[in-house]
XYZ file of C-alpha atoms in Angstrom:
746
model
C 0.000 0.000 0.000
C 3.098 2.222 -0.320
C 2.375 5.675 -1.673
C -1.345 5.089 -1.367
C -3.438 6.345 1.525
C -5.653 3.710 3.126
C -9.182 4.934 3.792
C -11.849 3.353 5.943
C -14.988 2.433 4.044
C -18.250 4.080 5.083
C -20.170 1.022 3.866
C -18.087 -1.285 6.057
C -18.784 0.888 9.098
C -22.503 0.910 8.349
C -22.445 -2.887 7.995
C -20.759 -3.197 11.411
C -23.557 -1.242 13.058
C -26.537 -2.539 11.098
C -25.717 -6.275 10.989
C -26.619 -6.861 14.690
C -29.713 -4.667 14.269
C -30.879 -6.778 11.318
C -30.364 -9.968 13.311
C -32.306 -8.466 16.208
C -35.236 -7.542 13.933
C -35.372 -11.042 12.412
C -35.288 -12.776 15.814
C -37.640 -10.296 17.469
C -40.324 -9.632 14.880
C -40.171 -12.863 12.921
C -39.128 -15.250 15.695
C -42.228 -17.430 15.304
C -41.610 -17.869 11.586
C -37.864 -18.576 11.715
C -37.997 -20.681 14.890
C -35.245 -21.122 17.449
C -32.603 -22.171 14.943
C -33.441 -19.262 12.655
C -33.292 -16.759 15.539
C -29.871 -17.781 16.799
C -28.514 -18.224 13.269
C -29.590 -14.728 12.180
C -28.270 -12.984 15.291
C -24.993 -14.925 15.416
C -24.338 -14.247 11.738
C -25.062 -10.556 12.300
C -22.700 -10.240 15.272
C -20.054 -12.445 13.596
C -20.141 -10.162 10.537
C -19.808 -7.142 12.787
C -16.900 -8.745 14.680
C -15.004 -9.726 11.513
C -15.402 -6.268 9.977
C -14.404 -4.587 13.262
C -11.191 -6.640 13.302
C -10.583 -5.585 9.690
C -11.065 -1.890 10.580
C -8.653 -2.202 13.525
C -6.120 -3.927 11.267
C -6.405 -1.095 8.744
C -5.799 1.513 11.427
C -2.941 -0.291 13.181
C -1.078 -2.217 10.463
C -1.914 -0.278 7.311
C -1.773 3.213 8.763
C -5.291 4.168 7.712
C -6.425 7.668 8.607
C -9.088 8.005 11.309
C -12.636 8.334 9.955
C -14.803 11.264 11.047
C -17.835 11.948 8.910
C -21.511 12.813 9.274
C -23.754 10.359 7.432
C -27.184 11.824 7.978
C -28.645 15.075 9.276
C -31.995 14.599 10.966
C -32.662 18.110 12.264
C -31.481 21.704 12.014
C -32.680 24.271 14.537
C -31.004 27.626 14.081
C -27.287 27.042 14.308
C -27.699 23.668 16.013
C -27.760 20.487 13.938
C -28.292 16.847 14.814
C -26.263 14.283 12.912
C -25.708 10.569 12.680
C -22.004 10.161 12.137
C -19.000 8.013 12.957
C -15.629 8.846 14.514
C -13.390 5.826 14.078
C -9.889 5.934 15.507
C -7.866 3.275 17.328
C -9.724 3.863 20.593
C -13.088 3.313 18.908
C -11.854 0.383 16.809
C -10.472 -1.386 19.875
C -13.816 -0.962 21.653
C -15.665 -2.260 18.576
C -13.547 -5.430 18.523
C -13.982 -6.054 22.257
C -17.739 -5.469 22.191
C -18.431 -7.619 19.128
C -16.032 -10.454 20.065
C -17.422 -10.891 23.575
C -20.960 -10.486 22.255
C -20.351 -13.176 19.621
C -19.161 -15.669 22.232
C -22.096 -14.789 24.483
C -24.462 -15.449 21.563
C -22.941 -18.902 21.007
C -22.976 -19.639 24.742
C -26.656 -18.669 24.925
C -27.635 -21.558 22.629
C -26.728 -23.956 25.431
C -27.705 -21.851 28.414
C -31.187 -20.836 27.232
C -31.901 -24.111 25.446
C -35.281 -24.773 27.020
C -36.384 -21.240 27.825
C -39.694 -20.216 26.175
C -38.301 -16.712 25.528
C -35.433 -18.048 23.398
C -36.036 -15.900 20.288
C -36.847 -12.836 22.393
C -33.581 -13.228 24.288
C -31.482 -13.418 21.137
C -33.258 -10.356 19.787
C -32.474 -8.390 22.954
C -28.767 -9.259 23.140
C -28.283 -8.463 19.465
C -30.058 -5.129 19.967
C -27.802 -4.562 22.969
C -24.765 -4.986 20.728
C -26.180 -2.531 18.173
C -26.823 0.064 20.888
C -23.293 -0.236 22.239
C -21.787 0.118 18.755
C -23.827 3.279 18.161
C -22.457 4.632 21.425
C -18.759 3.973 20.817
C -18.781 4.880 17.113
C -20.567 8.234 17.508
C -18.876 11.474 16.495
C -21.171 13.781 18.446
C -22.728 14.089 21.881
C -26.303 13.678 20.653
C -25.655 10.274 19.071
C -23.615 9.337 22.119
C -26.654 10.088 24.281
C -28.878 8.029 21.971
C -26.583 5.014 22.295
C -26.246 5.706 26.017
C -30.006 5.570 26.562
C -30.535 2.670 24.147
C -28.055 0.538 26.083
C -29.867 1.460 29.298
C -33.268 0.621 27.820
C -32.226 -2.805 26.527
C -30.507 -3.581 29.839
C -33.850 -2.867 31.507
C -35.474 -5.470 29.277
C -32.701 -8.010 29.861
C -32.265 -7.707 33.625
C -35.993 -8.227 33.962
C -36.086 -10.896 31.265
C -37.895 -13.311 33.575
C -40.596 -10.747 34.201
C -42.801 -13.028 36.313
C -40.230 -13.121 39.101
C -40.632 -10.356 41.708
C -36.851 -10.177 42.245
C -36.287 -9.606 38.525
C -38.971 -6.912 38.412
C -37.362 -5.156 41.373
C -33.853 -5.495 39.890
C -34.720 -4.043 36.507
C -36.660 -1.158 38.035
C -33.690 -0.460 40.294
C -31.266 -0.514 37.346
C -33.558 1.689 35.297
C -34.128 4.337 37.975
C -30.564 4.549 39.329
C -29.208 4.864 35.794
C -31.653 7.679 35.105
C -30.101 9.593 38.005
C -26.706 9.301 36.325
C -28.180 10.092 32.919
C -29.689 13.324 34.249
C -26.198 14.484 35.231
C -24.900 13.354 31.851
C -27.601 15.359 30.089
C -26.699 18.455 32.120
C -23.054 17.965 31.086
C -24.060 17.787 27.422
C -26.138 20.927 27.951
C -23.057 22.708 29.348
C -21.076 21.645 26.268
C -23.780 22.987 23.956
C -23.975 26.235 25.932
C -20.234 26.845 25.822
C -19.373 25.641 22.323
C -22.634 26.002 20.399
C -22.141 22.563 18.858
C -22.284 18.903 19.847
C -19.631 17.728 17.403
C -16.666 16.022 19.086
C -13.949 17.383 16.806
C -15.125 20.988 17.114
C -15.564 20.778 20.883
C -12.175 19.162 21.489
C -10.385 21.575 19.156
C -11.831 24.523 21.067
C -11.659 22.955 24.537
C -8.986 25.393 25.868
C -11.604 28.145 25.823
C -13.227 26.462 28.842
C -10.131 27.001 30.983
C -10.887 30.560 31.947
C -14.695 30.363 31.914
C -16.677 30.560 35.105
C -20.339 30.774 36.009
C -21.616 32.829 39.000
C -23.796 30.601 41.152
C -24.572 32.821 44.148
C -23.635 36.355 45.121
C -23.274 35.300 48.740
C -26.173 37.537 49.817
C -29.659 36.515 50.920
C -32.620 38.865 50.357
C -35.931 38.402 52.237
C -38.798 40.853 52.614
C -36.716 43.681 51.221
C -33.842 43.049 53.662
C -30.420 41.806 52.441
C -27.986 39.762 54.555
C -24.416 39.020 53.404
C -23.978 35.325 54.204
C -20.611 34.817 52.462
C -17.726 37.208 52.078
C -17.100 36.076 48.498
C -19.568 35.147 45.765
C -19.823 31.496 44.758
C -18.301 31.064 41.286
C -17.930 27.684 39.600
C -15.412 26.814 36.928
C -17.284 25.917 33.770
C -14.756 23.178 32.985
C -15.247 21.633 36.435
C -19.032 21.864 36.256
C -19.156 20.325 32.776
C -16.781 17.469 33.591
C -18.387 16.539 36.905
C -21.830 16.450 35.266
C -20.468 14.222 32.490
C -18.790 11.981 35.070
C -22.043 11.590 37.017
C -23.351 9.927 33.859
C -20.317 7.640 33.907
C -20.952 6.877 37.599
C -24.372 5.512 36.690
C -23.301 3.421 33.700
C -20.001 2.228 35.170
C -21.572 1.664 38.597
C -19.454 3.909 40.820
C -20.314 4.639 44.437
C -23.033 5.698 45.268
C -24.695 4.878 41.907
C -23.419 1.270 42.040
C -26.376 -0.366 43.755
C -28.044 -1.585 40.549
C -25.186 -3.720 39.237
C -25.228 -6.648 41.731
C -28.998 -6.891 41.298
C -28.537 -7.253 37.547
C -27.629 -10.882 38.376
C -31.355 -11.561 38.309
C -31.071 -11.653 34.539
C -29.706 -14.742 32.776
C -25.971 -15.361 33.088
C -25.159 -14.475 29.440
C -26.555 -11.024 30.142
C -24.467 -10.707 33.260
C -21.395 -11.380 31.138
C -22.440 -8.936 28.437
C -23.372 -6.100 30.815
C -20.407 -6.530 33.151
C -17.669 -7.303 30.667
C -18.169 -5.744 27.283
C -21.012 -3.333 27.003
C -22.916 -1.253 29.472
C -20.456 -0.729 32.312
C -17.590 0.003 29.952
C -19.498 2.919 28.409
C -18.679 5.303 31.241
C -14.959 4.526 31.165
C -14.864 4.913 27.391
C -16.762 8.199 27.569
C -14.376 9.814 30.063
C -11.356 8.621 28.039
C -12.927 10.104 24.901
C -13.556 13.365 26.770
C -9.946 13.608 27.986
C -9.408 17.056 26.379
C -12.202 18.404 28.607
C -11.267 16.570 31.825
C -7.670 17.731 31.524
C -8.895 21.286 32.007
C -10.136 20.660 35.545
C -7.942 19.219 38.270
C -10.909 19.410 40.645
C -12.919 17.112 38.367
C -9.992 14.684 38.119
C -9.641 14.630 41.916
C -13.363 13.904 42.182
C -13.004 11.047 39.670
C -10.018 9.640 41.583
C -11.815 9.756 44.942
C -14.944 8.031 43.632
C -12.892 5.376 41.812
C -10.691 4.593 44.829
C -13.732 4.255 47.093
C -15.411 1.910 44.630
C -12.253 -0.181 44.083
C -11.717 -0.974 47.757
C -15.084 -0.927 49.495
C -17.192 -2.781 46.927
C -14.472 -5.443 46.738
C -14.804 -5.979 50.497
C -18.505 -6.824 50.036
C -17.484 -9.672 47.694
C -15.781 -11.448 50.627
C -19.093 -12.272 52.344
C -21.133 -13.180 49.251
C -22.171 -16.816 48.786
C -23.918 -16.521 45.413
C -21.325 -17.387 42.755
C -22.582 -14.762 40.307
C -22.689 -12.025 42.930
C -19.063 -12.548 43.896
C -18.103 -11.977 40.266
C -20.472 -8.984 40.149
C -18.751 -7.277 43.099
C -15.454 -8.093 41.444
C -16.687 -6.100 38.440
C -17.530 -3.136 40.657
C -14.048 -3.214 42.169
C -12.284 -3.457 38.791
C -14.377 -0.603 37.413
C -13.069 1.363 40.386
C -9.511 0.617 39.239
C -10.338 1.921 35.755
C -11.852 5.065 37.248
C -8.752 5.619 39.390
C -6.675 5.467 36.211
C -8.909 8.132 34.673
C -8.505 10.308 37.764
C -4.689 10.229 37.583
C -4.717 11.107 33.853
C -3.749 7.545 32.889
C -6.573 7.273 30.331
C -4.758 4.720 28.180
C -4.222 2.481 31.237
C -7.952 2.705 32.045
C -8.926 1.671 28.523
C -6.220 -1.025 28.509
C -7.650 -2.516 31.721
C -11.129 -2.196 30.195
C -9.964 -4.370 27.299
C -8.174 -7.062 29.314
C -10.937 -7.084 31.933
C -13.588 -7.673 29.256
C -12.057 -11.031 28.347
C -11.361 -12.502 31.779
C -14.516 -11.106 33.347
C -16.683 -12.526 30.526
C -14.801 -15.784 31.085
C -15.578 -15.784 34.827
C -19.252 -15.011 34.307
C -19.721 -17.636 31.623
C -17.798 -20.145 33.759
C -20.155 -19.319 36.649
C -23.068 -19.968 34.275
C -21.493 -23.280 33.276
C -21.294 -24.244 36.960
C -24.961 -23.290 37.398
C -25.907 -25.548 34.459
C -23.749 -28.393 35.776
C -25.202 -27.973 39.270
C -28.778 -27.914 37.973
C -29.330 -24.233 38.741
C -27.707 -24.115 42.137
C -25.862 -20.812 42.738
C -24.915 -21.055 46.415
C -21.205 -21.900 46.633
C -21.762 -23.471 50.058
C -23.693 -26.227 48.273
C -20.944 -27.014 45.774
C -17.378 -28.235 46.291
C -15.242 -30.805 44.500
C -16.538 -29.911 41.017
C -13.157 -29.949 39.287
C -13.298 -33.692 38.579
C -16.818 -33.390 37.128
C -16.272 -30.152 35.155
C -12.579 -30.082 34.159
C -12.911 -27.545 31.309
C -14.975 -25.160 33.425
C -12.486 -25.544 36.287
C -9.335 -24.868 34.270
C -10.878 -21.889 32.466
C -12.140 -20.512 35.811
C -8.614 -20.876 37.187
C -7.212 -18.950 34.217
C -9.817 -16.202 34.681
C -9.041 -16.026 38.415
C -5.284 -15.768 37.847
C -5.874 -12.979 35.326
C -8.237 -11.149 37.707
C -5.911 -11.171 40.719
C -3.030 -9.834 38.635
C -0.756 -12.876 38.345
C 2.417 -11.955 36.423
C 2.321 -12.840 32.701
C -1.479 -13.012 32.696
C -3.386 -10.203 30.972
C -4.883 -8.726 34.146
C -1.423 -8.262 35.653
C -0.222 -5.874 32.955
C -3.254 -3.608 33.073
C -3.846 -3.618 36.841
C -0.176 -3.214 37.743
C 0.102 -0.253 35.391
C -2.865 1.431 37.106
C -1.296 0.890 40.552
C 2.040 2.257 39.333
C 0.238 5.246 37.791
C -1.532 5.911 41.114
C 1.821 5.668 42.891
C 3.404 8.096 40.427
C 0.478 10.477 40.879
C 0.917 10.266 44.656
C 4.617 10.986 44.270
C 4.213 14.089 42.095
C 1.117 15.524 43.800
C 3.179 17.184 46.519
C 5.728 18.599 44.053
C 3.094 19.884 41.691
C 1.195 21.447 44.557
C 4.280 23.387 45.590
C 4.925 24.560 42.022
C 1.397 25.801 41.538
C 1.340 27.483 44.961
C 4.532 29.355 44.107
C 3.103 30.586 40.796
C 0.131 32.757 41.510
C -0.428 33.361 37.810
C -1.038 29.665 37.325
C -3.781 29.652 39.904
C -5.278 32.742 38.322
C -5.489 30.895 35.013
C -7.517 28.162 36.623
C -4.771 25.543 37.015
C -4.187 23.854 40.323
C -2.239 20.928 41.608
C -3.786 17.572 42.464
C -5.068 17.086 45.994
C -2.388 15.397 48.079
C -4.711 13.544 50.428
C -6.858 12.240 47.574
C -3.704 11.059 45.771
C -2.606 9.183 48.917
C -6.073 7.727 49.428
C -6.274 6.607 45.787
C -2.942 4.773 45.901
C -3.569 2.941 49.162
C -7.123 1.998 48.121
C -6.002 0.293 44.893
C -3.068 -1.318 46.695
C -5.204 -2.850 49.451
C -7.784 -3.782 46.837
C -5.268 -6.254 45.370
C -5.299 -8.314 48.574
C -9.089 -8.195 48.791
C -9.520 -9.241 45.140
C -7.132 -12.154 45.526
C -8.852 -13.381 48.678
C -12.455 -13.431 47.398
C -11.406 -14.797 43.981
C -9.618 -17.818 45.406
C -12.405 -18.241 47.964
C -14.826 -18.623 45.045
C -12.492 -21.068 43.302
C -12.012 -23.249 46.391
C -15.652 -23.283 47.519
C -16.801 -24.226 44.016
C -14.210 -26.633 42.653
C -12.225 -27.955 45.616
C -12.774 -29.572 48.976
C -15.677 -31.726 50.093
C -18.525 -32.486 47.655
C -21.099 -30.578 49.661
C -23.773 -30.793 46.967
C -24.533 -34.344 48.135
C -25.298 -33.123 51.650
C -27.190 -30.107 50.388
C -29.606 -32.098 48.227
C -31.991 -32.654 51.092
C -32.777 -28.950 51.298
C -32.025 -28.306 47.661
C -33.149 -24.976 46.282
C -32.862 -23.820 42.742
C -31.150 -20.550 43.451
C -31.480 -17.352 41.543
C -31.429 -18.829 38.113
C -34.126 -21.303 38.844
C -36.900 -19.086 37.414
C -39.532 -21.544 38.530
C -42.182 -20.254 36.222
C -40.219 -21.144 33.109
C -39.438 -24.247 31.164
C -35.812 -23.224 31.519
C -35.898 -24.939 34.901
C -34.881 -28.135 33.199
C -32.216 -26.746 30.888
C -32.730 -29.722 28.735
C -31.656 -32.131 31.439
C -33.736 -35.167 32.219
C -32.434 -35.895 35.691
C -34.336 -33.283 37.643
C -36.781 -35.805 38.834
C -34.198 -38.024 40.467
C -34.402 -38.750 44.145
C -30.685 -38.771 44.872
C -28.029 -36.154 44.647
C -27.739 -34.561 41.254
C -24.519 -35.626 39.627
C -22.707 -32.562 38.269
C -21.690 -32.717 34.628
C -19.618 -30.752 32.168
C -21.530 -28.277 30.032
C -22.181 -28.846 26.302
C -19.713 -27.623 23.687
C -21.662 -24.448 22.896
C -20.851 -23.423 26.479
C -17.278 -24.713 26.813
C -15.998 -23.444 23.432
C -16.618 -19.753 24.381
C -14.846 -20.446 27.687
C -11.753 -21.731 25.885
C -11.816 -18.867 23.355
C -12.005 -16.319 26.199
C -9.279 -18.069 28.201
C -6.733 -17.553 25.407
C -6.803 -13.696 25.418
C -7.084 -13.788 29.236
C -3.578 -15.261 29.202
C -1.913 -13.650 26.192
C -3.454 -10.330 25.234
C -1.822 -8.264 27.972
C 1.659 -9.586 27.155
C 1.405 -8.717 23.465
C -0.401 -5.381 23.691
C 1.061 -3.530 26.689
C 3.936 -2.079 24.657
C 1.869 -0.822 21.698
C -1.158 0.360 23.686
C 0.570 2.054 26.610
C 4.185 2.890 25.903
C 4.408 3.515 22.169
C 6.662 0.539 21.359
C 6.261 -2.703 19.424
C 5.064 -5.753 21.373
C 8.621 -6.671 22.397
C 9.164 -3.240 23.951
C 12.458 -2.780 22.113
C 11.418 -0.597 19.173
C 9.583 2.707 19.131
C 6.235 2.857 17.361
C 3.442 5.340 16.902
C 1.535 5.726 20.190
C -1.646 3.677 19.919
C -3.994 6.353 21.263
C -2.313 9.288 19.528
C -5.014 11.804 18.643
C -7.695 9.943 20.596
C -6.454 10.871 24.078
C -4.993 14.332 24.686
C -3.279 15.907 27.653
C -2.975 19.397 29.021
C 0.382 20.984 28.178
C 1.483 24.186 29.895
C 5.214 24.464 30.350
C 7.558 21.520 29.710
C 9.736 22.661 32.601
C 6.938 22.066 35.091
C 6.095 18.750 36.706
C 2.509 19.627 35.941
C 3.023 19.347 32.221
C 2.443 17.086 30.460
C 0.174 15.024 32.732
C 0.522 11.800 30.725
C 1.064 9.606 33.739
C 1.523 6.417 31.716
C 4.323 7.848 29.601
C 6.036 8.922 32.813
C 6.301 5.202 33.620
C 7.858 4.349 30.254
C 11.398 4.508 31.647
C 10.618 1.441 33.762
C 9.249 -0.543 30.793
C 11.767 -2.509 28.711
C 9.743 -5.534 27.631
C 6.601 -7.346 28.770
C 8.795 -10.130 30.181
C 10.934 -7.745 32.256
C 7.807 -5.843 33.323
C 6.354 -9.066 34.761
C 9.623 -10.084 36.453
C 9.913 -6.608 37.969
C 6.295 -6.881 39.136
C 7.187 -9.926 41.245
C 9.317 -7.667 43.436
C 6.588 -5.066 43.973
C 3.977 -4.800 46.760
C 0.934 -5.713 44.560
C 2.382 -9.157 43.817
C 3.020 -9.900 47.473
C -0.412 -8.650 48.476
C -2.019 -10.905 45.830
C 0.095 -13.784 47.128
C -1.033 -12.967 50.669
C -4.692 -13.133 49.631
C -4.050 -16.478 47.926
C -2.272 -17.912 51.005
C -5.011 -16.748 53.386
C -7.817 -18.128 51.166
C -5.925 -21.428 50.750
C -5.421 -21.752 54.515
C -9.030 -20.913 55.391
C -10.877 -22.831 52.686
C -8.627 -25.806 51.966
C -6.796 -26.600 55.189
C -9.105 -25.114 57.857
C -12.579 -24.985 56.251
C -14.271 -24.825 59.678
C -12.405 -21.627 60.619
C -14.321 -19.091 58.388
C -17.582 -20.054 60.132
C -16.025 -19.510 63.565
C -14.591 -16.142 62.518
C -17.943 -15.101 61.058
C -19.785 -16.048 64.263
C -17.380 -14.231 66.575
C -18.415 -10.851 67.966
C -16.068 -8.815 65.778
C -16.665 -11.060 62.742
C -20.452 -10.817 63.088
C -20.231 -7.023 63.395
C -18.058 -6.631 60.277
C -20.056 -9.224 58.339
C -23.277 -7.391 59.143
C -21.825 -4.159 57.721
C -20.740 -5.934 54.538
C -23.998 -7.919 54.243
C -25.899 -4.632 54.487
C -23.583 -3.237 51.745
C -22.847 -0.203 53.967
C -26.619 0.438 53.954
C -26.394 1.791 50.405
C -29.596 -0.021 49.435
C -31.353 1.444 52.461
C -30.139 4.885 51.467
C -31.614 4.546 47.988
C -34.747 2.519 48.716
C -35.754 3.920 52.111
C -33.980 7.256 51.810
C -34.236 8.660 48.308
C -37.043 6.467 46.948
C -38.929 6.260 50.268
C -38.329 9.951 50.946
C -39.574 10.750 47.455
C -42.757 8.754 48.074
C -43.334 10.499 51.435
C -42.663 13.877 49.835
C -45.165 12.993 47.105
C -47.779 12.008 49.679
C -47.143 15.208 51.653
C -47.408 17.246 48.467
C -50.634 15.482 47.566
C -52.044 16.123 51.052
C -51.045 19.807 50.840
C -52.607 20.037 47.400
C -55.853 18.376 48.405
C -56.272 20.044 51.828
C -54.660 23.463 51.398
C -54.791 24.292 47.681
C -57.987 22.458 46.755
C -59.544 22.456 50.226
C -58.754 25.833 51.719
C -57.933 27.972 48.696
C -60.194 26.716 45.911
C -63.084 25.050 47.719
C -62.768 27.406 50.709
C -63.041 30.469 48.482
C -66.071 29.007 46.742
C -67.702 28.272 50.083
C -66.920 31.782 51.348
C -68.466 33.363 48.261
C -71.486 31.100 48.626
C -71.853 32.103 52.281
C -71.566 35.780 51.367
C -74.151 35.394 48.646
C -76.433 33.562 51.038
C -76.159 36.319 53.630
C -76.594 38.996 50.966
C -79.788 37.277 49.815
C -81.088 37.529 53.376
C -80.824 41.305 53.160
C -83.032 41.397 50.079
C -86.311 41.218 52.035
C -88.388 43.573 49.822
C -89.370 45.795 52.827
C -88.655 49.526 52.436
C -87.820 50.085 56.126
C -85.087 47.370 55.867
C -83.373 49.230 53.023
C -83.800 52.603 54.888
C -82.219 51.067 57.980
C -79.288 49.776 55.894
C -78.790 53.242 54.384
C -78.777 54.892 57.832
C -76.194 52.352 59.130
C -74.052 52.954 56.020
C -74.185 56.744 56.521
C -73.208 56.403 60.189
C -70.220 54.241 59.200
C -69.229 56.677 56.469
C -69.417 59.637 58.891
C -67.283 57.687 61.370
C -64.588 57.115 58.754
C -64.664 60.769 57.666
C -64.363 62.016 61.275
C -61.549 59.524 61.979
C -59.358 60.288 58.983
C -60.345 63.865 58.070
C -57.537 66.211 58.630
């Protein structure tokens, strides 16, 4: 292709987006005509086409040096100077997301054939997950905020349908309502952020906004003068007026949207409940689609976030809190899917921390590696549920490795990747985030001193990162490594090792969360549910195990081969310089090269320590994260393999019961939302209704009518028809008039 510029094809990009939509339409609207085989064939072909073409687009961008694509395809409204377009912006960041989304979605589609084999909503399910894929592609491929919001809401809508897929179950109804409402809270903030962008730039086009982003740096909006005026009197409450930075306001509003989608504290409460949906959905939501949208969005908006250190500190604080404290909840969970769900929350916290320390490429890199091993863990959990005849309680499992060898070995690979074992994919991405947080902690103090010494810098709206937040962020992600390792190996041991507890548990056997008693799916195609002995576990069919194997491969290898190109601008060996992968997609604030503050590309600051993926892993074995992960492994091994009676004793002790209660209650976050915000909203509504009915309608409207009626009634009494009555009234009126005149006449 020498001497010839490679261009991305518009038709190929349209095919990537529309192929899953076509499959969804066939399965959804014509499911009865095409049958089960037709539904899964149409949707799998659609997603497979999309995946193959996405890989081709990424290859063109990476290997052939194709220019990024940014073009409007259709204009659907013009109002004054504001236009609404459907368009695509395809660079390496977008192309990487397209490959991840479509690849994981394809494997989930194949897996679903086995998992949903006997479910009466088979065609409907395939239609939904294909539509989910379409919505996510519209989100990541958009070139403007309006289309981004469309994809954003479409993903949320389809997730609502999928989480509540078994709509006859009260728990599913509650879970999907919870997901829907909590996400709308985040989306409201997101919409306000988009409104701020439109207000400041007069356009919703990415390229225009990012090109003109520096104009936000000096903009501010007066919020309050500091004075309070009541009944004509003015009180000065504050010495200075309240003025907000427009960059900070815009970025925090945008990030609130990301908090909802990527389940950050306190908008995280919906994600564990999404387990009420079928396992394939759990994998799709948690690994490749919905929760990754927020991380992708902030990375895409890096030119805006770099303008506000306050916003970045806020992002770092929220991410660090999520990474550590939601991981702790996973320690006390007994539902196999919920442990993996809380693991997702914690890992999303790690990605958010990376965003907060300006390590956007590390966040997206962890997003990519996490998608593979987290999808693997969810689908492996689903395989266990099938093999255990719908049992999800890990306390009723044990010893499954000899019955389900493929599921066990792939689960082990996923676990090793998740805890950050050197040479596995999760190690490279997670270790980079921890090192970036450490670097941020190291420079925060120096930068703070530089900015403090340069008053002009502060006047221009630049400030150093918060030192205490930087310290908190580093220690949170560091301690999170130990927590992640402990609950991950706990899951592995309780499920696949030790005593075969499922034989003892059969007497009080319950079907668990995925039982969905009202559905034919209860049988999953198995004919041994009517047996009167213990159910013998069995390996899952090939449509389930093949996706596990295909996900296990990148869970091992992808980090090793991509860390150099994606993070440090080298080839995969780390020995030769190459074009930075995210060049042009992720930008950083540059002020003065002599200042520690500039540039803030935290990842590139770590490049001096990177020589090759092999040396990076060997070096990682000497660092605290490795030893903390090893400590979690040793503790879990001791407690659940050698002393399995000890966890129960610890849990029942006074201190253990107290801490367990806190974690079981999830820090009362559910109570805050359900009893606080939702319950408070209901009580406020009832109070408002009572005020409306008794005061507005009762006293004001009906009371006025009654008063007028009473006045009219009394006035009618005066109309007697007797002359002396009227004369008497005139005399009384004259007396009153004379009294007034005498009183006020001067």
